[in-house]
PDB file of N, CA and C in Angstrom:
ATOM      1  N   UNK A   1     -18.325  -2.462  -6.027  1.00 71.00           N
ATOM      2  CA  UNK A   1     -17.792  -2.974  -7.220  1.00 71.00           C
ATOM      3  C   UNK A   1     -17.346  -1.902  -8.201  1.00 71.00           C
ATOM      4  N   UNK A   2     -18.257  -2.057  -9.182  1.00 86.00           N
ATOM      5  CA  UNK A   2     -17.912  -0.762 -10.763  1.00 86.00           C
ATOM      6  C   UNK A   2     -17.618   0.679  -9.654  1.00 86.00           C
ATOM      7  N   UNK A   3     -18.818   0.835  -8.302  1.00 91.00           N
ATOM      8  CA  UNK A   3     -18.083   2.251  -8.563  1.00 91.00           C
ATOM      9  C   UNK A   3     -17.364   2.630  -7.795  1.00 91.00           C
ATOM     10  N   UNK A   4     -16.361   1.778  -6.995  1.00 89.00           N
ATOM     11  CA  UNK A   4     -15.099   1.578  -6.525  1.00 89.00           C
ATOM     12  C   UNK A   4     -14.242   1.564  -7.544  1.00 89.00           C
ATOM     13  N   UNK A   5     -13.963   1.323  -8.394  1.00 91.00           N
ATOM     14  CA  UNK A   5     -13.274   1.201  -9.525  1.00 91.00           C
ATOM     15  C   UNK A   5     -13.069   2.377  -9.962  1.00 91.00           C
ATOM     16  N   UNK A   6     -14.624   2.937 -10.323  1.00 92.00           N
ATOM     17  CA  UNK A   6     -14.630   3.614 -10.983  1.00 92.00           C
ATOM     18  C   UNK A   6     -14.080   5.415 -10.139  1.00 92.00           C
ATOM     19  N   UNK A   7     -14.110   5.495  -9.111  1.00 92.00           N
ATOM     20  CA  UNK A   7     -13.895   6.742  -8.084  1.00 92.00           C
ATOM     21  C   UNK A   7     -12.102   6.319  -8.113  1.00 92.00           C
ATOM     22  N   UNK A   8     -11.804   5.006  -7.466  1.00 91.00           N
ATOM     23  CA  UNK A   8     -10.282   4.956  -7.640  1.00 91.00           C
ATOM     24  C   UNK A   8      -9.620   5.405  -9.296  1.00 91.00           C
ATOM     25  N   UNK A   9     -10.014   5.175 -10.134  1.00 92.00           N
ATOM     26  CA  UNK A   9      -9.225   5.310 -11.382  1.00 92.00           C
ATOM     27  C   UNK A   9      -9.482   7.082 -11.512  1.00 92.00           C
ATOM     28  N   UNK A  10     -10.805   7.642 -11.278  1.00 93.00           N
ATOM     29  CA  UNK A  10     -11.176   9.143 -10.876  1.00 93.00           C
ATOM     30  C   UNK A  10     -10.022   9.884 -10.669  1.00 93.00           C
ATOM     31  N   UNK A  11      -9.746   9.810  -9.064  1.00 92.00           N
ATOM     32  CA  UNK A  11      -9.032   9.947  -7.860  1.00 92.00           C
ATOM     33  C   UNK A  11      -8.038   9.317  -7.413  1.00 92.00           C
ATOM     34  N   UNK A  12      -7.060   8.540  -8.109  1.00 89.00           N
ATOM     35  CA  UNK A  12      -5.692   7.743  -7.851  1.00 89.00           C
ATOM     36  C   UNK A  12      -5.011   7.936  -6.078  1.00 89.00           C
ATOM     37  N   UNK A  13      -4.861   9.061  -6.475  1.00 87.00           N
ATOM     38  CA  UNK A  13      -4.016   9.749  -5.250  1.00 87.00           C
ATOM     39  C   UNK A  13      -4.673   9.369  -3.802  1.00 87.00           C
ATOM     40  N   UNK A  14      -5.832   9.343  -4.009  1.00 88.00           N
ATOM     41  CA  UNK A  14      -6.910   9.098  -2.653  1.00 88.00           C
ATOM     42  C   UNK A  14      -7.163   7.692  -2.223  1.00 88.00           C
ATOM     43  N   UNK A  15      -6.232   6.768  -3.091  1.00 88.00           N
ATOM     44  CA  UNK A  15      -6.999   5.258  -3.013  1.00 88.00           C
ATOM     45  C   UNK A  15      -5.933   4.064  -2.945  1.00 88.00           C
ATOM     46  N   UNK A  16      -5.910   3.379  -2.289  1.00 91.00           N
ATOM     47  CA  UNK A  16      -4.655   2.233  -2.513  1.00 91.00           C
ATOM     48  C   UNK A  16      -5.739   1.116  -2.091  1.00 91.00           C
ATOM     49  N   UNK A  17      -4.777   0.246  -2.986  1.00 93.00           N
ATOM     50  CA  UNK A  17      -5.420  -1.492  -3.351  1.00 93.00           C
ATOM     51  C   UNK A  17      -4.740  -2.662  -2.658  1.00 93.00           C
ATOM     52  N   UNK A  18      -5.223  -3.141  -1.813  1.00 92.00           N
ATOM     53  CA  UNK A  18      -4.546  -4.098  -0.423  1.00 92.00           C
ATOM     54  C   UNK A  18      -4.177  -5.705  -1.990  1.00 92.00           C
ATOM     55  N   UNK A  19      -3.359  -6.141  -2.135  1.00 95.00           N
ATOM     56  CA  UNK A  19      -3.259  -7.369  -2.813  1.00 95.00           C
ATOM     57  C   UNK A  19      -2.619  -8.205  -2.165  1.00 95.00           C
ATOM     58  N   UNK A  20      -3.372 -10.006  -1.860  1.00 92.00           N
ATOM     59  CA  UNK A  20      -3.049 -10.906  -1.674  1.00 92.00           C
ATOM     60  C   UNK A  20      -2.864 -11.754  -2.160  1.00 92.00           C
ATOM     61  N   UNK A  21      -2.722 -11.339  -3.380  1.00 95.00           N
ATOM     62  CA  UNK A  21      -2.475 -12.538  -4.549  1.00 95.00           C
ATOM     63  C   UNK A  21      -2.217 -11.636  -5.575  1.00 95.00           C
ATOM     64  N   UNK A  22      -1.104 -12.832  -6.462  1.00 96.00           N
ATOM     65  CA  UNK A  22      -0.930 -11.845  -8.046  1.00 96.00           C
ATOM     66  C   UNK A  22      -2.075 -12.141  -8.709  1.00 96.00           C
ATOM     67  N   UNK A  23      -2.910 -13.140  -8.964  1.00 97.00           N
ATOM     68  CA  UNK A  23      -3.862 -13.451  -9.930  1.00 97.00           C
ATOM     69  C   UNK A  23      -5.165 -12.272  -9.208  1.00 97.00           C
ATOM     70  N   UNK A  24      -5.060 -11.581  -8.306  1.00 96.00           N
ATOM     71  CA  UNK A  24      -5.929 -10.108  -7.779  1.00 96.00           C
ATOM     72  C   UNK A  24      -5.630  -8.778  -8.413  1.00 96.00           C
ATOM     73  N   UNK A  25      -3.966  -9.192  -8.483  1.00 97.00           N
ATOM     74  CA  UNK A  25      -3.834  -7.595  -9.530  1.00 97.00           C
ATOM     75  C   UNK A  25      -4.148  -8.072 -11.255  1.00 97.00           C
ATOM     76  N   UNK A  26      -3.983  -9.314 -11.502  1.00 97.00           N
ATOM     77  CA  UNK A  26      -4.575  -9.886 -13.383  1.00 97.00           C
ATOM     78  C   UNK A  26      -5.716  -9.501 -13.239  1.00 97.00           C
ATOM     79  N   UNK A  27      -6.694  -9.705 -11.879  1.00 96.00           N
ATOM     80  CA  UNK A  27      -8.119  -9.460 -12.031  1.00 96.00           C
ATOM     81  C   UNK A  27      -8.505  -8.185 -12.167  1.00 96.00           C
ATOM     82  N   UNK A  28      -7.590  -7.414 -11.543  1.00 95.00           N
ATOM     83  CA  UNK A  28      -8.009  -5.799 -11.506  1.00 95.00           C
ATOM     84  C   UNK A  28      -7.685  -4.791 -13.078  1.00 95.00           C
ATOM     85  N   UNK A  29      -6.364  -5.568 -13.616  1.00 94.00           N
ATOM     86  CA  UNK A  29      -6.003  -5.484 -14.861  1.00 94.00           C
ATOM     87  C   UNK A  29      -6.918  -5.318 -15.791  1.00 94.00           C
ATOM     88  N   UNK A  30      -7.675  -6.709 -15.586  1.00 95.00           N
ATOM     89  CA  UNK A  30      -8.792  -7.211 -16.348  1.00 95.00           C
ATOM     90  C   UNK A  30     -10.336  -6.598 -16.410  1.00 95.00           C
ATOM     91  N   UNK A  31     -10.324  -6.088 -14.996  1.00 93.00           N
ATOM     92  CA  UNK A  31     -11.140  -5.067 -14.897  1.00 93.00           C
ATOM     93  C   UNK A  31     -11.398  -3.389 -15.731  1.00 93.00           C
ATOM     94  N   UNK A  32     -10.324  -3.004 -16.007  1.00 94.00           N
ATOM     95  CA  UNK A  32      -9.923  -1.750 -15.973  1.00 94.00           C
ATOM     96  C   UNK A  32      -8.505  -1.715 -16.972  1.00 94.00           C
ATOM     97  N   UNK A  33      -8.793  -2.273 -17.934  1.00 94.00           N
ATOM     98  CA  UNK A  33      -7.600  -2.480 -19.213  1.00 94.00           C
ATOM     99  C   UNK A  33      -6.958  -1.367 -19.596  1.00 94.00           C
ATOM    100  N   UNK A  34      -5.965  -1.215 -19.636  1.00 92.00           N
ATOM    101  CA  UNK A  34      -5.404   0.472 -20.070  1.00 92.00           C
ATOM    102  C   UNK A  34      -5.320   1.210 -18.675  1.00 92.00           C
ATOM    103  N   UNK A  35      -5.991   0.772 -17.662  1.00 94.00           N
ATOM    104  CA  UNK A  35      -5.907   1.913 -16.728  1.00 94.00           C
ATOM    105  C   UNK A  35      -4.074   2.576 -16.414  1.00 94.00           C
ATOM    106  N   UNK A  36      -4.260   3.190 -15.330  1.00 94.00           N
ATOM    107  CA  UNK A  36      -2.919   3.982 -15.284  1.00 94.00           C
ATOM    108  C   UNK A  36      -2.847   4.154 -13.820  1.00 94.00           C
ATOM    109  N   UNK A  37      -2.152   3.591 -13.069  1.00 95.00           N
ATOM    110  CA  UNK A  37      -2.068   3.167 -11.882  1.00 95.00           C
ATOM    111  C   UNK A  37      -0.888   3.301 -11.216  1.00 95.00           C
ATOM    112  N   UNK A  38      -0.005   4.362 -12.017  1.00 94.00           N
ATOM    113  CA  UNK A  38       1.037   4.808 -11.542  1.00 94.00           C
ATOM    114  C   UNK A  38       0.585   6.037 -10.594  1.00 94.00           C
ATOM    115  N   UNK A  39      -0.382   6.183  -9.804  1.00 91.00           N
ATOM    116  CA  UNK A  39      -0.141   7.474  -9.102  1.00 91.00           C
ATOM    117  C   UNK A  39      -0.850   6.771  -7.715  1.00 91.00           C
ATOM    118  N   UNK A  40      -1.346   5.546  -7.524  1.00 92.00           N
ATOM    119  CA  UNK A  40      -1.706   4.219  -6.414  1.00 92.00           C
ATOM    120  C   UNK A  40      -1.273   3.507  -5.518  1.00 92.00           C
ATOM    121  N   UNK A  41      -1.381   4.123  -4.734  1.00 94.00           N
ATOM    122  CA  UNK A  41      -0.848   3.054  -3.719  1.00 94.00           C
ATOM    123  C   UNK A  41      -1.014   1.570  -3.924  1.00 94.00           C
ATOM    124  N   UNK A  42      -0.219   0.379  -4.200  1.00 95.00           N
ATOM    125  CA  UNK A  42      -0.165  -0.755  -3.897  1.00 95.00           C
ATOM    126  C   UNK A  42       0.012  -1.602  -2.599  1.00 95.00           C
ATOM    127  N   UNK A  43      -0.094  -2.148  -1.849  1.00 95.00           N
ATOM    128  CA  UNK A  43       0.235  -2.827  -0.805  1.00 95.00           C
ATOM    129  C   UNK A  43       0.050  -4.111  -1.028  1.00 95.00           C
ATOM    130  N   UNK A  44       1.435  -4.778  -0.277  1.00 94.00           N
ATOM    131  CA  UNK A  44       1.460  -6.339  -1.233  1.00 94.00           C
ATOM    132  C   UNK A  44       2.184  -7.136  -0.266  1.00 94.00           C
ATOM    133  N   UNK A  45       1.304  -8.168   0.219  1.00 91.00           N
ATOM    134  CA  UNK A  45       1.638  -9.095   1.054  1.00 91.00           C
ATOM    135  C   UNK A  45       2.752 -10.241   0.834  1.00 91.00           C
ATOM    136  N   UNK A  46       3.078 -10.433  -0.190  1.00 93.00           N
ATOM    137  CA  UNK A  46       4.335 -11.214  -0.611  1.00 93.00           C
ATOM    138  C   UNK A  46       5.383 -10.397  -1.632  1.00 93.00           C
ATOM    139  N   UNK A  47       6.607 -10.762  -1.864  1.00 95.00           N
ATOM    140  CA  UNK A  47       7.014  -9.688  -2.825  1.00 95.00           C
ATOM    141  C   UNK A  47       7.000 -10.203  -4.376  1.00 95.00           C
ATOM    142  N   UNK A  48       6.181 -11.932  -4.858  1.00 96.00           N
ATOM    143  CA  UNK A  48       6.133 -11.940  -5.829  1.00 96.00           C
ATOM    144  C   UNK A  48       4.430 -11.006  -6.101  1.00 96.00           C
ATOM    145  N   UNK A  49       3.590 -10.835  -5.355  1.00 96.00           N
ATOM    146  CA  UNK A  49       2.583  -9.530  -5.647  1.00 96.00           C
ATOM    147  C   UNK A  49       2.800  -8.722  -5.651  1.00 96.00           C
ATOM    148  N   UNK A  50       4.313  -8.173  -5.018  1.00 96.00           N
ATOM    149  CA  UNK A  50       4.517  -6.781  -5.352  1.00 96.00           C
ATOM    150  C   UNK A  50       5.443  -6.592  -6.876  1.00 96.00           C
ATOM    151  N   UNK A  51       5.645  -7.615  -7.361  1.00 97.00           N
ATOM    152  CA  UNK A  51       5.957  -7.614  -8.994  1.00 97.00           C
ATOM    153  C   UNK A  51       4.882  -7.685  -9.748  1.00 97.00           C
ATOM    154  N   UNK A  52       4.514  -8.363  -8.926  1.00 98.00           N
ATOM    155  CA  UNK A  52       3.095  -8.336  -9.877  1.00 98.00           C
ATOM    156  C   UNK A  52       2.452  -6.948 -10.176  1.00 98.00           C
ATOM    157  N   UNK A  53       2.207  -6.124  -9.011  1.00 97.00           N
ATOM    158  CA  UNK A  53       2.120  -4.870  -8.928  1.00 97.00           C
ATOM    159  C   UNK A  53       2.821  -4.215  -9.693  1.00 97.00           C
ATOM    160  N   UNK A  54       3.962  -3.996  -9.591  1.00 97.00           N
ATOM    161  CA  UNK A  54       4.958  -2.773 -10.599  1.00 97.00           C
ATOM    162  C   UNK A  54       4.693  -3.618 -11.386  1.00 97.00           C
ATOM    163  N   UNK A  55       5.015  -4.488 -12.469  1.00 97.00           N
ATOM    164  CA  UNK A  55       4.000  -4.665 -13.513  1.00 97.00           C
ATOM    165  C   UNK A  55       2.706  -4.693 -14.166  1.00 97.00           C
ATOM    166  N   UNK A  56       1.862  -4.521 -13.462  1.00 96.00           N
ATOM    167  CA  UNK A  56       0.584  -3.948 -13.822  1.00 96.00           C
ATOM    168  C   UNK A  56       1.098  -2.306 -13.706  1.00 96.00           C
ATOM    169  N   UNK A  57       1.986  -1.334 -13.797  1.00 96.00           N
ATOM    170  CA  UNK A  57       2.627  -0.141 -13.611  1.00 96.00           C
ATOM    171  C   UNK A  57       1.889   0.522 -12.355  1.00 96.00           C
ATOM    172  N   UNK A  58       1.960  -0.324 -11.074  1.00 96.00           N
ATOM    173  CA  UNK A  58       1.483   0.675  -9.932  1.00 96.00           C
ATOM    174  C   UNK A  58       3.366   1.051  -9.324  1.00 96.00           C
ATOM    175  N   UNK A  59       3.430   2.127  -9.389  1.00 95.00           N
ATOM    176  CA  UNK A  59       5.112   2.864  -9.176  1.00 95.00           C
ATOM    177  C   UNK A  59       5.338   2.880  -7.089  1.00 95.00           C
ATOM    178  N   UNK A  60       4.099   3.097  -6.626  1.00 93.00           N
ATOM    179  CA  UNK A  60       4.305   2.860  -5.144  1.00 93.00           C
ATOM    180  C   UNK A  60       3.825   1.363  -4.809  1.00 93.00           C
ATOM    181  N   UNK A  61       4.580   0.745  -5.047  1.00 95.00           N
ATOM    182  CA  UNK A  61       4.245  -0.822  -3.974  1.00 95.00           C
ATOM    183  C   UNK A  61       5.218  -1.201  -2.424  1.00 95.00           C
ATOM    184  N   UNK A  62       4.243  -0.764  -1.580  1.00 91.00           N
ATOM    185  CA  UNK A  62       4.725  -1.331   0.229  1.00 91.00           C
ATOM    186  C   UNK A  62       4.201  -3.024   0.556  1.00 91.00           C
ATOM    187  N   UNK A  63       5.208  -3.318   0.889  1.00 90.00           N
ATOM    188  CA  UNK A  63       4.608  -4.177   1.681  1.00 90.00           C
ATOM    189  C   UNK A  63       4.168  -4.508   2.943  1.00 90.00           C
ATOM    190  N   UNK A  64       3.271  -5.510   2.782  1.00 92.00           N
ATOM    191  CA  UNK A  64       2.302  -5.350   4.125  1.00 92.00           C
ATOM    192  C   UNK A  64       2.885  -6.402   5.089  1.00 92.00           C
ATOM    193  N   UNK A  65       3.057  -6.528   6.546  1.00 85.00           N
ATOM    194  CA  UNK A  65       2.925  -7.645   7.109  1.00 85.00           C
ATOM    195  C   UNK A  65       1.988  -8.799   7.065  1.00 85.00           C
ATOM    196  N   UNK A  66       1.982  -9.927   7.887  1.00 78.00           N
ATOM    197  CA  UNK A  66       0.900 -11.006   7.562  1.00 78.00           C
ATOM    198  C   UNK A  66      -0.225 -10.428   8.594  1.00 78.00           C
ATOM    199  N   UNK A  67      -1.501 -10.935   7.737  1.00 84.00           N
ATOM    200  CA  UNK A  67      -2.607 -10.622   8.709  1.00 84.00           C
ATOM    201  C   UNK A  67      -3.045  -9.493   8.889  1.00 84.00           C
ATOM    202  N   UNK A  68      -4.278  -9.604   9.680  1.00 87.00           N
ATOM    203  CA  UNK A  68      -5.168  -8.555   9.726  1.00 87.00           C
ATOM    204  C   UNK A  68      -4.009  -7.193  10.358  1.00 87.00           C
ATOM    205  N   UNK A  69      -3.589  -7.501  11.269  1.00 88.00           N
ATOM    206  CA  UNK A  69      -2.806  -6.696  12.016  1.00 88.00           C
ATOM    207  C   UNK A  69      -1.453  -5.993  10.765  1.00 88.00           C
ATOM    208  N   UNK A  70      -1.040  -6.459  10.082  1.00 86.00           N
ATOM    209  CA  UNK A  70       0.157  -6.110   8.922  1.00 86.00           C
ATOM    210  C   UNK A  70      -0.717  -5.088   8.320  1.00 86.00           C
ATOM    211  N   UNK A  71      -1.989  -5.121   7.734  1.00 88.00           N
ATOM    212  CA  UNK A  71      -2.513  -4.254   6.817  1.00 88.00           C
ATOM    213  C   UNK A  71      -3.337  -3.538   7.954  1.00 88.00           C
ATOM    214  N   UNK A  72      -3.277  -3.565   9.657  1.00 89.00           N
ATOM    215  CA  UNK A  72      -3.838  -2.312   9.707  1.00 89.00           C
ATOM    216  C   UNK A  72      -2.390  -1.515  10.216  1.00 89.00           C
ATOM    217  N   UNK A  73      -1.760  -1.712  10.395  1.00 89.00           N
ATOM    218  CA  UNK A  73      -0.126  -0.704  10.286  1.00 89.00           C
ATOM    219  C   UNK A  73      -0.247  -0.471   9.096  1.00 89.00           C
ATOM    220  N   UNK A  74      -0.089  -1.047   7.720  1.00 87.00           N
ATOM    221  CA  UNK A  74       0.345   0.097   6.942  1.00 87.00           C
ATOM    222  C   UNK A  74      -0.841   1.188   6.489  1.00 87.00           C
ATOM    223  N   UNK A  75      -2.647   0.696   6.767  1.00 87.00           N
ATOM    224  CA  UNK A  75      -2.917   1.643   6.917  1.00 87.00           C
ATOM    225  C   UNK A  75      -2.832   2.823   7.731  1.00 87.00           C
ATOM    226  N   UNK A  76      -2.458   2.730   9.017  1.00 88.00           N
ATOM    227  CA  UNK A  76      -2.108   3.521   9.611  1.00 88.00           C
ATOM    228  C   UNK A  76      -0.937   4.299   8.828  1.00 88.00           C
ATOM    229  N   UNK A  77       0.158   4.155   9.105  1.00 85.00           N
ATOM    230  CA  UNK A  77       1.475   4.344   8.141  1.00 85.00           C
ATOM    231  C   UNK A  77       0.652   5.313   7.073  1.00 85.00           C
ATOM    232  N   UNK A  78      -0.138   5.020   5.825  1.00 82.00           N
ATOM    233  CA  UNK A  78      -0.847   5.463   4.801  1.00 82.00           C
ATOM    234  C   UNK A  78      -1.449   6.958   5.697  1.00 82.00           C
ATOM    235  N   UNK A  79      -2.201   6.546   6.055  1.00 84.00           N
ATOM    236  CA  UNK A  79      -2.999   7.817   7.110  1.00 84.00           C
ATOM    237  C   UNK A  79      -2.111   8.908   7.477  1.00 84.00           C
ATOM    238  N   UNK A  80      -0.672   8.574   8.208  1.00 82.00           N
ATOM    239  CA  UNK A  80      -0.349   9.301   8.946  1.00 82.00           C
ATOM    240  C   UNK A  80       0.688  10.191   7.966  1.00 82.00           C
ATOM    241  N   UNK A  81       0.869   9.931   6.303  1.00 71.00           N
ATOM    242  CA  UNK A  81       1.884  10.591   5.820  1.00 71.00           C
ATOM    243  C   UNK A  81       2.024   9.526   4.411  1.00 71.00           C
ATOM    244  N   UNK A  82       2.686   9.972   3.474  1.00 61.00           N
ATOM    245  CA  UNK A  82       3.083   9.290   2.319  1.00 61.00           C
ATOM    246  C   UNK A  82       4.209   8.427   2.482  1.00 61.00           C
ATOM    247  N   UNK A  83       4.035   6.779   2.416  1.00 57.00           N
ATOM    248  CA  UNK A  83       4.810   6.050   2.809  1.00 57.00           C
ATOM    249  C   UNK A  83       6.167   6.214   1.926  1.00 57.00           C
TER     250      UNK A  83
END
């Protein structure tokens, strides 16, 4: 919980946030008010979450395929180089 949060907002560069819903990035918002989330990987399973995303100001949003299998390619993808 808090110290997931709290190491990602730390360490930006080291951390991206899988979202399946926009009301997940309001929650994370809500979590962490003011944060600065332009240096984060986003990954966003529909592309109204990936607005949702660049509006909460995350500047890298990918999208993911459906399913377990969509988000383990783009972690891979993530792993292997800066998408």
């Amino acid at each position: 919980g808090q110290s997931v949060l709290r190491a990602a907002l730390a360490a930006p560069t080291r951390h991206a946030w899988h979202f399946g819903s926009a009301e997940a990035v309001a929650h994370l918002g809500a979590l962490a008010p003011g944060a600065d989330w332009s240096g984060t990987v986003a990954l966003a399973s529909h592309p109204r979450i990936a607005q949702a995303a660049q509006a909460a100001g995350f500047l890298r949003v990918h999208p993911v395929g459906a399913g377990w299998q969509g988000l383990a390619e783009a972690v891979a993808r993530l792993e292997s180089g800066p998408l």
